[in-house]
Amino acid sequence: MLGLVLGLVFAVAAIVLLLIVLPPASLPGGTISHSDQARVTAESSIRATILQSAGGIVLITGLVLTARTIYLSRETHLTDRFTKAVDQLGGDFLEVRVGGIYALDRLARNSPRDRQLVIEVLTAYLHINAGIDTGLPPTRERPAPDVQTALTVLATL
């Protein structure tokens, strides 16, 4: 990516240098006739068009790089949020685990692409912490608060 930017800067610098150096060198010495004046005006018009095009290319390249940076920053932020929430699920304190469940809920709502992953993580959490699929007979007790929270979040996703 750095090579692309350096190449673009070099190309623009070369174009600008050529546009500054070449036109004056092509002017005839002494007086300028009417045909020479038309030629100089045409060269100046072409020079302006080339400079505007080069400026447009630089602007578009900057916009593309900025959009890419914003996208990567958002993806990194979502990954960090997911990692922290999963870490909280393994916490020793009930409040930390419940906070992790709600953090995953919010992540699923903010990032539709990660919604299925959050559902799978919460389902695995329930399998581990609620004794689902353990072969033990079900009890009539109320589920633990973190298990109930995970069930509630899954029901709303």
Tab-separated table of C-alpha atoms in Angstrom:
chain	number	residue	atom	x	y	z
A	1	MET	CA	0.000	0.000	0.000
A	2	LEU	CA	2.877	2.337	0.818
A	3	GLY	CA	4.406	1.609	-2.601
A	4	LEU	CA	1.142	2.619	-4.276
A	5	VAL	CA	1.035	5.913	-2.420
A	6	LEU	CA	4.705	6.660	-3.120
A	7	GLY	CA	4.240	5.802	-6.792
A	8	LEU	CA	1.229	8.099	-7.000
A	9	VAL	CA	3.125	10.946	-5.349
A	10	PHE	CA	6.058	10.445	-7.733
A	11	ALA	CA	3.760	10.400	-10.775
A	12	VAL	CA	1.973	13.593	-9.731
A	13	ALA	CA	5.293	15.309	-9.001
A	14	ALA	CA	6.608	14.287	-12.445
A	15	ILE	CA	3.483	15.606	-14.180
A	16	VAL	CA	3.642	18.916	-12.339
A	17	LEU	CA	7.343	19.296	-13.122
A	18	LEU	CA	6.758	18.607	-16.809
A	19	LEU	CA	3.906	21.074	-16.921
A	20	ILE	CA	6.039	23.789	-15.363
A	21	VAL	CA	9.251	23.177	-17.327
A	22	LEU	CA	8.034	22.319	-20.844
A	23	PRO	CA	5.678	25.193	-21.748
A	24	PRO	CA	8.125	28.058	-21.122
A	25	ALA	CA	10.868	26.213	-23.018
A	26	SER	CA	8.632	25.979	-26.074
A	27	LEU	CA	7.872	29.710	-26.249
A	28	PRO	CA	9.661	31.544	-29.068
A	29	GLY	CA	11.934	34.438	-28.156
A	30	GLY	CA	10.952	38.015	-28.850
A	31	THR	CA	7.459	38.995	-29.853
A	32	ILE	CA	4.554	36.595	-29.867
A	33	SER	CA	2.437	36.528	-33.002
A	34	HIS	CA	-1.293	35.878	-33.092
A	35	SER	CA	-0.774	32.186	-34.018
A	36	ASP	CA	1.797	31.807	-31.229
A	37	GLN	CA	-0.679	33.367	-28.772
A	38	ALA	CA	-3.345	30.826	-29.788
A	39	ARG	CA	-0.839	27.993	-29.350
A	40	VAL	CA	0.183	29.258	-25.888
A	41	THR	CA	-3.472	29.560	-24.878
A	42	ALA	CA	-4.155	26.015	-26.081
A	43	GLU	CA	-1.104	24.702	-24.186
A	44	SER	CA	-2.237	26.512	-21.070
A	45	SER	CA	-5.710	25.018	-21.379
A	46	ILE	CA	-4.291	21.512	-21.801
A	47	ARG	CA	-1.966	22.085	-18.833
A	48	ALA	CA	-4.891	23.141	-16.646
A	49	THR	CA	-6.891	20.082	-17.683
A	50	ILE	CA	-4.006	17.731	-16.888
A	51	LEU	CA	-3.462	19.365	-13.494
A	52	GLN	CA	-7.160	19.106	-12.643
A	53	SER	CA	-7.157	15.439	-13.657
A	54	ALA	CA	-4.083	14.741	-11.534
A	55	GLY	CA	-5.717	16.523	-8.601
A	56	GLY	CA	-8.878	14.474	-9.068
A	57	ILE	CA	-6.894	11.236	-9.082
A	58	VAL	CA	-5.139	12.246	-5.863
A	59	LEU	CA	-8.465	13.171	-4.262
A	60	ILE	CA	-10.133	9.888	-5.252
A	61	THR	CA	-7.138	7.882	-4.030
A	62	GLY	CA	-7.287	9.705	-0.703
A	63	LEU	CA	-10.995	8.986	-0.358
A	64	VAL	CA	-10.485	5.285	-1.106
A	65	LEU	CA	-7.661	5.001	1.421
A	66	THR	CA	-9.697	6.850	4.054
A	67	ALA	CA	-12.714	4.593	3.507
A	68	ARG	CA	-10.500	1.515	3.794
A	69	THR	CA	-8.957	2.805	7.017
A	70	ILE	CA	-12.383	3.486	8.514
A	71	TYR	CA	-13.604	-0.001	7.549
A	72	LEU	CA	-10.549	-1.692	9.066
A	73	SER	CA	-10.866	0.399	12.211
A	74	ARG	CA	-14.513	-0.613	12.622
A	75	GLU	CA	-13.702	-4.291	12.084
A	76	THR	CA	-10.900	-4.114	14.653
A	77	HIS	CA	-13.241	-2.416	17.126
A	78	LEU	CA	-15.916	-5.102	16.670
A	79	THR	CA	-13.346	-7.868	17.095
A	80	ASP	CA	-12.071	-6.272	20.314
A	81	ARG	CA	-15.618	-5.964	21.655
A	82	PHE	CA	-16.321	-9.614	20.838
A	83	THR	CA	-13.108	-10.807	22.481
A	84	LYS	CA	-13.753	-8.816	25.668
A	85	ALA	CA	-17.341	-10.054	25.889
A	86	VAL	CA	-16.268	-13.689	25.511
A	87	ASP	CA	-13.603	-13.153	28.171
A	88	GLN	CA	-16.323	-11.865	30.487
A	89	LEU	CA	-18.361	-15.051	29.966
A	90	GLY	CA	-15.576	-16.962	31.702
A	91	GLY	CA	-15.452	-14.540	34.634
A	92	ASP	CA	-15.677	-15.645	38.253
A	93	PHE	CA	-18.366	-13.153	39.217
A	94	LEU	CA	-22.010	-13.367	38.151
A	95	GLU	CA	-22.156	-9.657	37.313
A	96	VAL	CA	-19.200	-9.988	34.934
A	97	ARG	CA	-20.787	-12.957	33.122
A	98	VAL	CA	-24.138	-11.148	32.794
A	99	GLY	CA	-22.292	-8.078	31.470
A	100	GLY	CA	-20.559	-10.267	28.889
A	101	ILE	CA	-23.912	-11.691	27.771
A	102	TYR	CA	-25.357	-8.198	27.339
A	103	ALA	CA	-22.205	-7.060	25.522
A	104	LEU	CA	-22.655	-9.937	23.056
A	105	ASP	CA	-26.321	-8.969	22.664
A	106	ARG	CA	-25.369	-5.415	21.779
A	107	LEU	CA	-22.675	-6.620	19.390
A	108	ALA	CA	-25.203	-8.840	17.597
A	109	ARG	CA	-27.567	-5.893	17.199
A	110	ASN	CA	-24.836	-3.503	15.982
A	111	SER	CA	-23.206	-5.979	13.600
A	112	PRO	CA	-25.678	-8.174	11.700
A	113	ARG	CA	-22.719	-10.029	10.196
A	114	ASP	CA	-21.676	-11.226	13.683
A	115	ARG	CA	-25.203	-12.105	14.831
A	116	GLN	CA	-24.954	-15.829	14.036
A	117	LEU	CA	-21.589	-16.074	15.777
A	118	VAL	CA	-23.031	-14.485	18.922
A	119	ILE	CA	-25.936	-16.933	18.858
A	120	GLU	CA	-23.513	-19.843	18.601
A	121	VAL	CA	-21.382	-18.544	21.485
A	122	LEU	CA	-24.402	-18.030	23.748
A	123	THR	CA	-25.765	-21.457	22.818
A	124	ALA	CA	-22.422	-23.040	23.714
A	125	TYR	CA	-22.439	-21.065	26.979
A	126	LEU	CA	-25.851	-22.494	27.814
A	127	HIS	CA	-24.750	-26.018	26.968
A	128	ILE	CA	-21.797	-25.677	29.321
A	129	ASN	CA	-23.429	-23.747	32.168
A	130	ALA	CA	-27.026	-24.964	32.171
A	131	GLY	CA	-26.332	-28.673	31.866
A	132	ILE	CA	-28.124	-28.943	28.526
A	133	ASP	CA	-27.391	-32.240	26.761
A	134	THR	CA	-25.755	-33.717	29.883
A	135	GLY	CA	-28.252	-36.539	30.236
A	136	LEU	CA	-29.263	-35.346	33.706
A	137	PRO	CA	-32.969	-35.100	34.450
A	138	PRO	CA	-34.337	-31.546	34.223
A	139	THR	CA	-34.950	-29.744	37.490
A	140	ARG	CA	-37.796	-27.396	38.331
A	141	GLU	CA	-35.470	-24.884	39.928
A	142	ARG	CA	-35.184	-21.449	38.514
A	143	PRO	CA	-32.110	-21.163	36.249
A	144	ALA	CA	-29.078	-19.235	37.401
A	145	PRO	CA	-29.283	-15.514	36.560
A	146	ASP	CA	-26.568	-15.702	33.923
A	147	VAL	CA	-28.261	-18.683	32.275
A	148	GLN	CA	-31.637	-16.891	32.371
A	149	THR	CA	-30.026	-13.778	30.856
A	150	ALA	CA	-28.477	-15.818	28.056
A	151	LEU	CA	-31.841	-17.470	27.356
A	152	THR	CA	-33.576	-14.079	27.280
A	153	VAL	CA	-30.981	-12.590	24.921
A	154	LEU	CA	-31.163	-15.596	22.600
A	155	ALA	CA	-34.944	-15.345	22.527
A	156	THR	CA	-34.739	-11.729	21.343
A	157	LEU	CA	-32.069	-12.204	18.668
